[in-house]
Amino acid sequence: MSRPGLVQTLLRHCNEAARRHWLPATGGNLSLRLDERHCLITASGVDKAKLSEADLVKVDLDGKVVEGPKPSAETLVHCALYASDPAIKAVFHTHSVASTLLSRKTPGDTLWLEGYEMQKAIRGVTSHLEPLAIACFDNTQDMQALAQDIKARYAASPFVGGLLLKGHGLYAFGDSAEEAWRHLEGLEFLLQCEWEWRK
């Protein structure tokens, strides 16, 4: 693979997310944009705590493999976000308990959070009193349809920080790997708080 700095950044974030138990049983996938038409994403069915460069895949934004092993079907969600906004440089998808359960308990297409200081971890949020909207989508095995839904909703009203697939997990994104990680860490904390509060 090219761009060794990006490879090491992706592997480091994968290892840390796995250490925090956000990527159980080979679940989840993390990616970084390579250029305007390609991204680098983790392979399907691999323990994210034990990744090597050989477990990374270069795909185009249609989800087609350019180099590397088989990617997850969920690659199309990453591609949809990259295609929606050229400013998005990283997408980190996790399967934490809080994101999975809370998303299932959320009616409609938006989870609203308010009153948490940690909301300010999300770009553009300046007050804990400012409601934070997290876009929610129904889980499906039809990834092509899901990708189109994400692109259409983003085009109509861009969402910031991340999105939830119901009963599935969180996709955090940002304009750099560092911002995507901050969004991931902040949203995972917020979702855990909200889940505990509602219990």
Tab-separated table of N, CA and C in Angstrom, residues 46-180:
chain	number	residue	atom	x	y	z
A	46	VAL	N	-11.810	-9.543	10.026
A	46	VAL	CA	-10.478	-9.533	10.644
A	46	VAL	C	-10.565	-8.882	12.018
A	47	ASP	N	-9.895	-9.483	12.999
A	47	ASP	CA	-9.835	-8.923	14.346
A	47	ASP	C	-9.103	-7.586	14.291
A	48	LYS	N	-9.823	-6.509	14.647
A	48	LYS	CA	-9.252	-5.173	14.513
A	48	LYS	C	-8.144	-4.894	15.530
A	49	ALA	N	-7.988	-5.761	16.517
A	49	ALA	CA	-6.895	-5.608	17.472
A	49	ALA	C	-5.601	-6.209	16.938
A	50	LYS	N	-5.693	-6.940	15.798
A	50	LYS	CA	-4.520	-7.639	15.283
A	50	LYS	C	-4.270	-7.322	13.814
A	51	LEU	N	-4.684	-6.159	13.381
A	51	LEU	CA	-4.545	-5.786	11.979
A	51	LEU	C	-3.093	-5.569	11.573
A	52	SER	N	-2.827	-5.846	10.309
A	52	SER	CA	-1.560	-5.463	9.693
A	52	SER	C	-1.890	-4.755	8.381
A	53	GLU	N	-0.882	-4.238	7.722
A	53	GLU	CA	-1.104	-3.540	6.456
A	53	GLU	C	-1.771	-4.454	5.431
A	54	ALA	N	-1.511	-5.767	5.508
A	54	ALA	CA	-2.111	-6.722	4.567
A	54	ALA	C	-3.627	-6.829	4.736
A	55	ASP	N	-4.159	-6.312	5.845
A	55	ASP	CA	-5.595	-6.373	6.110
A	55	ASP	C	-6.317	-5.088	5.714
A	56	LEU	N	-5.657	-4.240	4.942
A	56	LEU	CA	-6.262	-2.996	4.479
A	56	LEU	C	-6.534	-3.081	2.980
A	57	VAL	N	-7.622	-2.449	2.563
A	57	VAL	CA	-8.092	-2.550	1.185
A	57	VAL	C	-8.225	-1.153	0.580
A	58	LYS	N	-7.715	-0.979	-0.621
A	58	LYS	CA	-7.951	0.256	-1.374
A	58	LYS	C	-9.164	0.031	-2.263
A	59	VAL	N	-10.183	0.887	-2.101
A	59	VAL	CA	-11.389	0.786	-2.921
A	59	VAL	C	-11.690	2.142	-3.550
A	60	ASP	N	-12.435	2.120	-4.670
A	60	ASP	CA	-12.911	3.382	-5.217
A	60	ASP	C	-14.237	3.728	-4.543
A	61	LEU	N	-14.789	4.887	-4.856
A	61	LEU	CA	-15.973	5.337	-4.136
A	61	LEU	C	-17.259	4.667	-4.608
A	62	ASP	N	-17.120	3.708	-5.526
A	62	ASP	CA	-18.233	2.815	-5.855
A	62	ASP	C	-18.134	1.518	-5.057
A	63	GLY	N	-17.091	1.418	-4.230
A	63	GLY	CA	-16.902	0.232	-3.412
A	63	GLY	C	-16.147	-0.887	-4.094
A	64	LYS	N	-15.594	-0.636	-5.266
A	64	LYS	CA	-14.871	-1.674	-6.002
A	64	LYS	C	-13.421	-1.741	-5.531
A	65	VAL	N	-12.934	-2.974	-5.345
A	65	VAL	CA	-11.573	-3.187	-4.852
A	65	VAL	C	-10.557	-2.823	-5.925
A	66	VAL	N	-9.594	-1.992	-5.541
A	66	VAL	CA	-8.464	-1.652	-6.399
A	66	VAL	C	-7.256	-2.494	-6.014
A	67	GLU	N	-7.085	-2.684	-4.704
A	67	GLU	CA	-5.947	-3.454	-4.200
A	67	GLU	C	-6.272	-3.985	-2.817
A	68	GLY	N	-5.945	-5.268	-2.554
A	68	GLY	CA	-6.113	-5.824	-1.218
A	68	GLY	C	-7.195	-6.882	-1.148
A	69	PRO	N	-7.470	-7.392	0.062
A	69	PRO	CA	-8.455	-8.456	0.265
A	69	PRO	C	-9.887	-7.952	0.184
A	70	LYS	N	-10.832	-8.821	0.525
A	70	LYS	CA	-12.256	-8.490	0.439
A	70	LYS	C	-12.649	-7.501	1.534
A	71	PRO	N	-13.314	-6.401	1.163
A	71	PRO	CA	-13.808	-5.471	2.178
A	71	PRO	C	-15.202	-5.869	2.648
A	72	SER	N	-15.661	-5.255	3.709
A	72	SER	CA	-17.019	-5.486	4.192
A	72	SER	C	-18.028	-4.884	3.235
A	73	ALA	N	-19.250	-5.444	3.231
A	73	ALA	CA	-20.338	-4.844	2.456
A	73	ALA	C	-20.614	-3.425	2.926
A	74	GLU	N	-20.305	-3.151	4.196
A	74	GLU	CA	-20.552	-1.825	4.764
A	74	GLU	C	-19.606	-0.769	4.201
A	75	THR	N	-18.667	-1.187	3.372
A	75	THR	CA	-17.789	-0.243	2.690
A	75	THR	C	-18.606	0.818	1.966
A	76	LEU	N	-19.775	0.446	1.451
A	76	LEU	CA	-20.596	1.390	0.700
A	76	LEU	C	-21.102	2.543	1.565
A	77	VAL	N	-21.237	2.333	2.871
A	77	VAL	CA	-21.620	3.437	3.755
A	77	VAL	C	-20.482	4.447	3.832
A	78	HIS	N	-19.264	3.963	3.980
A	78	HIS	CA	-18.093	4.840	3.976
A	78	HIS	C	-18.028	5.614	2.658
A	79	CYS	N	-18.195	4.890	1.556
A	79	CYS	CA	-18.111	5.516	0.239
A	79	CYS	C	-19.191	6.575	0.065
A	80	ALA	N	-20.391	6.314	0.593
A	80	ALA	CA	-21.485	7.284	0.488
A	80	ALA	C	-21.128	8.585	1.197
A	81	LEU	N	-20.501	8.479	2.360
A	81	LEU	CA	-20.110	9.685	3.091
A	81	LEU	C	-19.005	10.443	2.353
A	82	TYR	N	-17.997	9.717	1.864
A	82	TYR	CA	-16.930	10.377	1.114
A	82	TYR	C	-17.471	11.044	-0.146
A	83	ALA	N	-18.401	10.370	-0.825
A	83	ALA	CA	-18.976	10.932	-2.044
A	83	ALA	C	-19.858	12.140	-1.745
A	84	SER	N	-20.449	12.167	-0.557
A	84	SER	CA	-21.351	13.257	-0.180
A	84	SER	C	-20.621	14.556	0.103
A	85	ASP	N	-19.390	14.431	0.576
A	85	ASP	CA	-18.679	15.637	1.017
A	85	ASP	C	-17.168	15.434	0.879
A	86	PRO	N	-16.524	16.150	-0.040
A	86	PRO	CA	-15.074	15.981	-0.205
A	86	PRO	C	-14.267	16.391	1.017
A	87	ALA	N	-14.901	17.114	1.959
A	87	ALA	CA	-14.189	17.507	3.181
A	87	ALA	C	-14.056	16.347	4.163
A	88	ILE	N	-14.862	15.298	4.008
A	88	ILE	CA	-14.773	14.137	4.899
A	88	ILE	C	-13.532	13.336	4.526
A	89	LYS	N	-12.647	13.145	5.503
A	89	LYS	CA	-11.372	12.460	5.266
A	89	LYS	C	-11.247	11.136	6.006
A	90	ALA	N	-12.143	10.872	6.971
A	90	ALA	CA	-12.062	9.640	7.758
A	90	ALA	C	-13.445	9.239	8.228
A	91	VAL	N	-13.702	7.922	8.236
A	91	VAL	CA	-14.970	7.368	8.723
A	91	VAL	C	-14.637	6.169	9.608
A	92	PHE	N	-15.117	6.205	10.851
A	92	PHE	CA	-14.831	5.148	11.825
A	92	PHE	C	-16.152	4.533	12.290
A	93	HIS	N	-16.346	3.251	12.008
A	93	HIS	CA	-17.592	2.551	12.338
A	93	HIS	C	-17.371	1.559	13.470
A	94	THR	N	-18.144	1.723	14.545
A	94	THR	CA	-18.002	0.878	15.734
A	94	THR	C	-19.316	0.188	16.087
A	95	HIS	N	-19.197	-0.830	16.941
A	95	HIS	CA	-20.339	-1.622	17.390
A	95	HIS	C	-20.389	-1.649	18.915
A	96	SER	N	-20.461	-0.501	19.544
A	96	SER	CA	-20.521	-0.487	21.005
A	96	SER	C	-21.913	-0.885	21.486
A	97	VAL	N	-21.996	-1.294	22.738
A	97	VAL	CA	-23.290	-1.663	23.332
A	97	VAL	C	-24.231	-0.459	23.330
A	98	ALA	N	-23.737	0.696	23.742
A	98	ALA	CA	-24.600	1.879	23.856
A	98	ALA	C	-25.152	2.306	22.503
A	99	SER	N	-24.311	2.357	21.482
A	99	SER	CA	-24.788	2.795	20.166
A	99	SER	C	-25.777	1.795	19.583
A	100	THR	N	-25.554	0.519	19.830
A	100	THR	CA	-26.435	-0.512	19.291
A	100	THR	C	-27.804	-0.472	19.957
A	101	LEU	N	-27.827	-0.414	21.274
A	101	LEU	CA	-29.097	-0.449	21.993
A	101	LEU	C	-29.859	0.867	21.891
A	102	LEU	N	-29.161	1.978	22.064
A	102	LEU	CA	-29.842	3.267	22.035
A	102	LEU	C	-30.434	3.541	20.658
A	103	SER	N	-29.739	3.151	19.612
A	103	SER	CA	-30.275	3.351	18.265
A	103	SER	C	-31.563	2.543	18.059
A	104	ARG	N	-31.638	1.366	18.659
A	104	ARG	CA	-32.860	0.555	18.542
A	104	ARG	C	-34.034	1.195	19.272
A	105	LYS	N	-33.734	1.935	20.314
A	105	LYS	CA	-34.774	2.568	21.124
A	105	LYS	C	-35.190	3.936	20.589
A	106	THR	N	-34.571	4.365	19.496
A	106	THR	CA	-34.843	5.704	18.955
A	106	THR	C	-35.912	5.628	17.873
A	107	PRO	N	-37.087	6.229	18.110
A	107	PRO	CA	-38.102	6.267	17.056
A	107	PRO	C	-37.739	7.331	16.026
A	108	GLY	N	-38.206	7.157	14.817
A	108	GLY	CA	-37.948	8.164	13.802
A	108	GLY	C	-36.532	8.126	13.278
A	109	ASP	N	-36.123	9.249	12.666
A	109	ASP	CA	-34.841	9.272	11.966
A	109	ASP	C	-33.783	10.145	12.625
A	110	THR	N	-34.031	10.548	13.895
A	110	THR	CA	-33.060	11.406	14.577
A	110	THR	C	-33.028	11.104	16.067
A	111	LEU	N	-31.820	10.965	16.606
A	111	LEU	CA	-31.624	10.901	18.051
A	111	LEU	C	-31.179	12.283	18.501
A	112	TRP	N	-31.923	12.867	19.456
A	112	TRP	CA	-31.605	14.195	19.965
A	112	TRP	C	-30.942	14.088	21.328
A	113	LEU	N	-29.838	14.818	21.500
A	113	LEU	CA	-29.144	14.884	22.779
A	113	LEU	C	-29.055	16.340	23.210
A	114	GLU	N	-29.208	16.592	24.509
A	114	GLU	CA	-29.130	17.959	25.011
A	114	GLU	C	-28.723	17.936	26.475
A	115	GLY	N	-27.916	18.918	26.864
A	115	GLY	CA	-27.562	19.078	28.262
A	115	GLY	C	-26.231	18.493	28.659
A	116	TYR	N	-25.518	17.891	27.694
A	116	TYR	CA	-24.221	17.279	27.992
A	116	TYR	C	-23.078	18.194	27.555
A	117	GLU	N	-22.178	18.484	28.461
A	117	GLU	CA	-21.023	19.313	28.123
A	117	GLU	C	-20.220	18.710	26.972
A	118	MET	N	-20.162	17.373	26.905
A	118	MET	CA	-19.367	16.693	25.894
A	118	MET	C	-19.907	16.888	24.475
A	119	GLN	N	-21.104	17.448	24.343
A	119	GLN	CA	-21.614	17.751	23.005
A	119	GLN	C	-20.666	18.668	22.248
A	120	LYS	N	-19.897	19.475	22.994
A	120	LYS	CA	-18.983	20.415	22.370
A	120	LYS	C	-17.764	19.731	21.732
A	121	ALA	N	-17.684	18.404	21.862
A	121	ALA	CA	-16.649	17.659	21.138
A	121	ALA	C	-16.971	17.589	19.647
A	122	ILE	N	-18.219	17.855	19.294
A	122	ILE	CA	-18.646	17.776	17.904
A	122	ILE	C	-18.467	19.133	17.235
A	123	ARG	N	-17.881	19.131	16.064
A	123	ARG	CA	-17.602	20.370	15.354
A	123	ARG	C	-18.851	21.247	15.218
A	124	GLY	N	-18.704	22.512	15.576
A	124	GLY	CA	-19.788	23.472	15.425
A	124	GLY	C	-20.685	23.619	16.635
A	125	VAL	N	-20.604	22.704	17.583
A	125	VAL	CA	-21.428	22.783	18.787
A	125	VAL	C	-20.693	23.628	19.824
A	126	THR	N	-21.347	24.675	20.322
A	126	THR	CA	-20.682	25.609	21.226
A	126	THR	C	-21.291	25.639	22.621
A	127	SER	N	-22.408	24.924	22.816
A	127	SER	CA	-23.067	24.955	24.119
A	127	SER	C	-23.740	23.623	24.402
A	128	HIS	N	-23.738	23.249	25.683
A	128	HIS	CA	-24.443	22.032	26.084
A	128	HIS	C	-25.955	22.201	25.967
A	129	LEU	N	-26.411	23.449	25.836
A	129	LEU	CA	-27.841	23.721	25.705
A	129	LEU	C	-28.312	23.648	24.248
A	130	GLU	N	-27.372	23.527	23.340
A	130	GLU	CA	-27.706	23.435	21.917
A	130	GLU	C	-28.014	21.971	21.574
A	131	PRO	N	-29.236	21.674	21.161
A	131	PRO	CA	-29.570	20.270	20.868
A	131	PRO	C	-28.666	19.694	19.782
A	132	LEU	N	-28.215	18.478	20.007
A	132	LEU	CA	-27.367	17.782	19.043
A	132	LEU	C	-28.199	16.709	18.353
A	133	ALA	N	-28.313	16.808	17.048
A	133	ALA	CA	-29.085	15.840	16.263
A	133	ALA	C	-28.147	14.806	15.665
A	134	ILE	N	-28.425	13.534	15.915
A	134	ILE	CA	-27.663	12.449	15.309
A	134	ILE	C	-28.582	11.714	14.338
A	135	ALA	N	-28.221	11.731	13.074
A	135	ALA	CA	-29.037	11.093	12.042
A	135	ALA	C	-29.100	9.586	12.277
A	136	CYS	N	-30.288	9.014	12.149
A	136	CYS	CA	-30.495	7.571	12.325
A	136	CYS	C	-31.072	6.974	11.039
A	137	PHE	N	-30.594	5.809	10.702
A	137	PHE	CA	-31.076	5.094	9.529
A	137	PHE	C	-31.439	3.672	9.933
A	138	ASP	N	-32.476	3.120	9.306
A	138	ASP	CA	-32.830	1.727	9.554
A	138	ASP	C	-31.738	0.821	9.002
A	139	ASN	N	-31.421	-0.221	9.736
A	139	ASN	CA	-30.442	-1.197	9.279
A	139	ASN	C	-31.039	-2.030	8.144
A	140	THR	N	-30.214	-2.405	7.205
A	140	THR	CA	-30.669	-3.190	6.067
A	140	THR	C	-29.499	-3.965	5.499
A	141	GLN	N	-29.794	-5.040	4.801
A	141	GLN	CA	-28.759	-5.776	4.081
A	141	GLN	C	-28.568	-5.218	2.669
A	142	ASP	N	-29.449	-4.317	2.261
A	142	ASP	CA	-29.338	-3.694	0.939
A	142	ASP	C	-28.457	-2.452	1.065
A	143	MET	N	-27.158	-2.655	0.969
A	143	MET	CA	-26.220	-1.568	1.187
A	143	MET	C	-26.263	-0.516	0.085
A	144	GLN	N	-26.610	-0.923	-1.114
A	144	GLN	CA	-26.746	0.055	-2.191
A	144	GLN	C	-27.866	1.045	-1.874
A	145	ALA	N	-29.005	0.524	-1.408
A	145	ALA	CA	-30.127	1.397	-1.063
A	145	ALA	C	-29.787	2.286	0.123
A	146	LEU	N	-29.111	1.718	1.131
A	146	LEU	CA	-28.713	2.501	2.295
A	146	LEU	C	-27.771	3.624	1.893
A	147	ALA	N	-26.805	3.319	1.052
A	147	ALA	CA	-25.859	4.337	0.593
A	147	ALA	C	-26.583	5.476	-0.117
A	148	GLN	N	-27.563	5.144	-0.932
A	148	GLN	CA	-28.330	6.181	-1.629
A	148	GLN	C	-29.132	7.024	-0.645
A	149	ASP	N	-29.708	6.382	0.381
A	149	ASP	CA	-30.466	7.119	1.400
A	149	ASP	C	-29.559	8.109	2.146
A	150	ILE	N	-28.362	7.654	2.479
A	150	ILE	CA	-27.422	8.520	3.199
A	150	ILE	C	-27.039	9.713	2.332
A	151	LYS	N	-26.722	9.463	1.071
A	151	LYS	CA	-26.328	10.555	0.183
A	151	LYS	C	-27.467	11.552	-0.016
A	152	ALA	N	-28.698	11.043	-0.161
A	152	ALA	CA	-29.839	11.937	-0.369
A	152	ALA	C	-30.098	12.795	0.862
A	153	ARG	N	-30.020	12.184	2.049
A	153	ARG	CA	-30.273	12.947	3.277
A	153	ARG	C	-29.165	13.959	3.534
A	154	TYR	N	-27.935	13.571	3.260
A	154	TYR	CA	-26.816	14.496	3.469
A	154	TYR	C	-26.920	15.678	2.510
A	155	ALA	N	-27.313	15.407	1.270
A	155	ALA	CA	-27.450	16.482	0.287
A	155	ALA	C	-28.547	17.458	0.689
A	156	ALA	N	-29.625	16.936	1.278
A	156	ALA	CA	-30.746	17.785	1.683
A	156	ALA	C	-30.412	18.602	2.918
A	157	SER	N	-29.685	18.005	3.865
A	157	SER	CA	-29.339	18.685	5.113
A	157	SER	C	-28.126	17.990	5.730
A	158	PRO	N	-26.930	18.478	5.451
A	158	PRO	CA	-25.719	17.812	5.939
A	158	PRO	C	-25.724	17.639	7.458
A	159	PHE	N	-25.367	16.446	7.912
A	159	PHE	CA	-25.248	16.189	9.342
A	159	PHE	C	-23.772	16.144	9.710
A	160	VAL	N	-23.493	16.411	10.967
A	160	VAL	CA	-22.110	16.570	11.428
A	160	VAL	C	-21.798	15.525	12.492
A	161	GLY	N	-20.588	15.007	12.467
A	161	GLY	CA	-20.115	14.160	13.560
A	161	GLY	C	-20.293	12.682	13.339
A	162	GLY	N	-21.524	12.262	13.034
A	162	GLY	CA	-21.746	10.843	12.862
A	162	GLY	C	-23.184	10.514	12.540
A	163	LEU	N	-23.430	9.226	12.315
A	163	LEU	CA	-24.774	8.718	12.102
A	163	LEU	C	-24.893	7.367	12.780
A	164	LEU	N	-26.134	6.958	13.021
A	164	LEU	CA	-26.415	5.667	13.640
A	164	LEU	C	-27.202	4.781	12.681
A	165	LEU	N	-26.827	3.497	12.616
A	165	LEU	CA	-27.675	2.484	12.006
A	165	LEU	C	-28.362	1.747	13.144
A	166	LYS	N	-29.672	1.645	13.078
A	166	LYS	CA	-30.433	1.103	14.198
A	166	LYS	C	-30.111	-0.374	14.434
A	167	GLY	N	-29.766	-0.675	15.685
A	167	GLY	CA	-29.407	-2.033	16.054
A	167	GLY	C	-28.061	-2.473	15.515
A	168	HIS	N	-27.307	-1.536	15.009
A	168	HIS	CA	-26.058	-1.879	14.334
A	168	HIS	C	-24.868	-1.138	14.923
A	169	GLY	N	-24.906	0.192	14.915
A	169	GLY	CA	-23.784	0.904	15.496
A	169	GLY	C	-23.614	2.303	14.956
A	170	LEU	N	-22.462	2.873	15.252
A	170	LEU	CA	-22.155	4.268	14.987
A	170	LEU	C	-21.144	4.401	13.858
A	171	TYR	N	-21.357	5.396	12.999
A	171	TYR	CA	-20.366	5.827	12.022
A	171	TYR	C	-19.984	7.256	12.369
A	172	ALA	N	-18.785	7.472	12.851
A	172	ALA	CA	-18.285	8.816	13.139
A	172	ALA	C	-17.370	9.231	11.995
A	173	PHE	N	-17.406	10.517	11.652
A	173	PHE	CA	-16.573	10.982	10.546
A	173	PHE	C	-16.078	12.389	10.828
A	174	GLY	N	-15.075	12.808	10.054
A	174	GLY	CA	-14.528	14.135	10.265
A	174	GLY	C	-13.633	14.561	9.130
A	175	ASP	N	-13.129	15.795	9.226
A	175	ASP	CA	-12.299	16.338	8.156
A	175	ASP	C	-10.832	15.922	8.278
A	176	SER	N	-10.554	15.055	9.230
A	176	SER	CA	-9.233	14.454	9.408
A	176	SER	C	-9.413	13.227	10.285
A	177	ALA	N	-8.375	12.397	10.353
A	177	ALA	CA	-8.442	11.243	11.256
A	177	ALA	C	-8.588	11.702	12.698
A	178	GLU	N	-7.930	12.812	13.033
A	178	GLU	CA	-7.993	13.320	14.402
A	178	GLU	C	-9.403	13.787	14.751
A	179	GLU	N	-10.049	14.500	13.822
A	179	GLU	CA	-11.404	14.952	14.113
A	179	GLU	C	-12.380	13.783	14.152
A	180	ALA	N	-12.235	12.830	13.251
A	180	ALA	CA	-13.118	11.659	13.272
A	180	ALA	C	-12.977	10.904	14.587
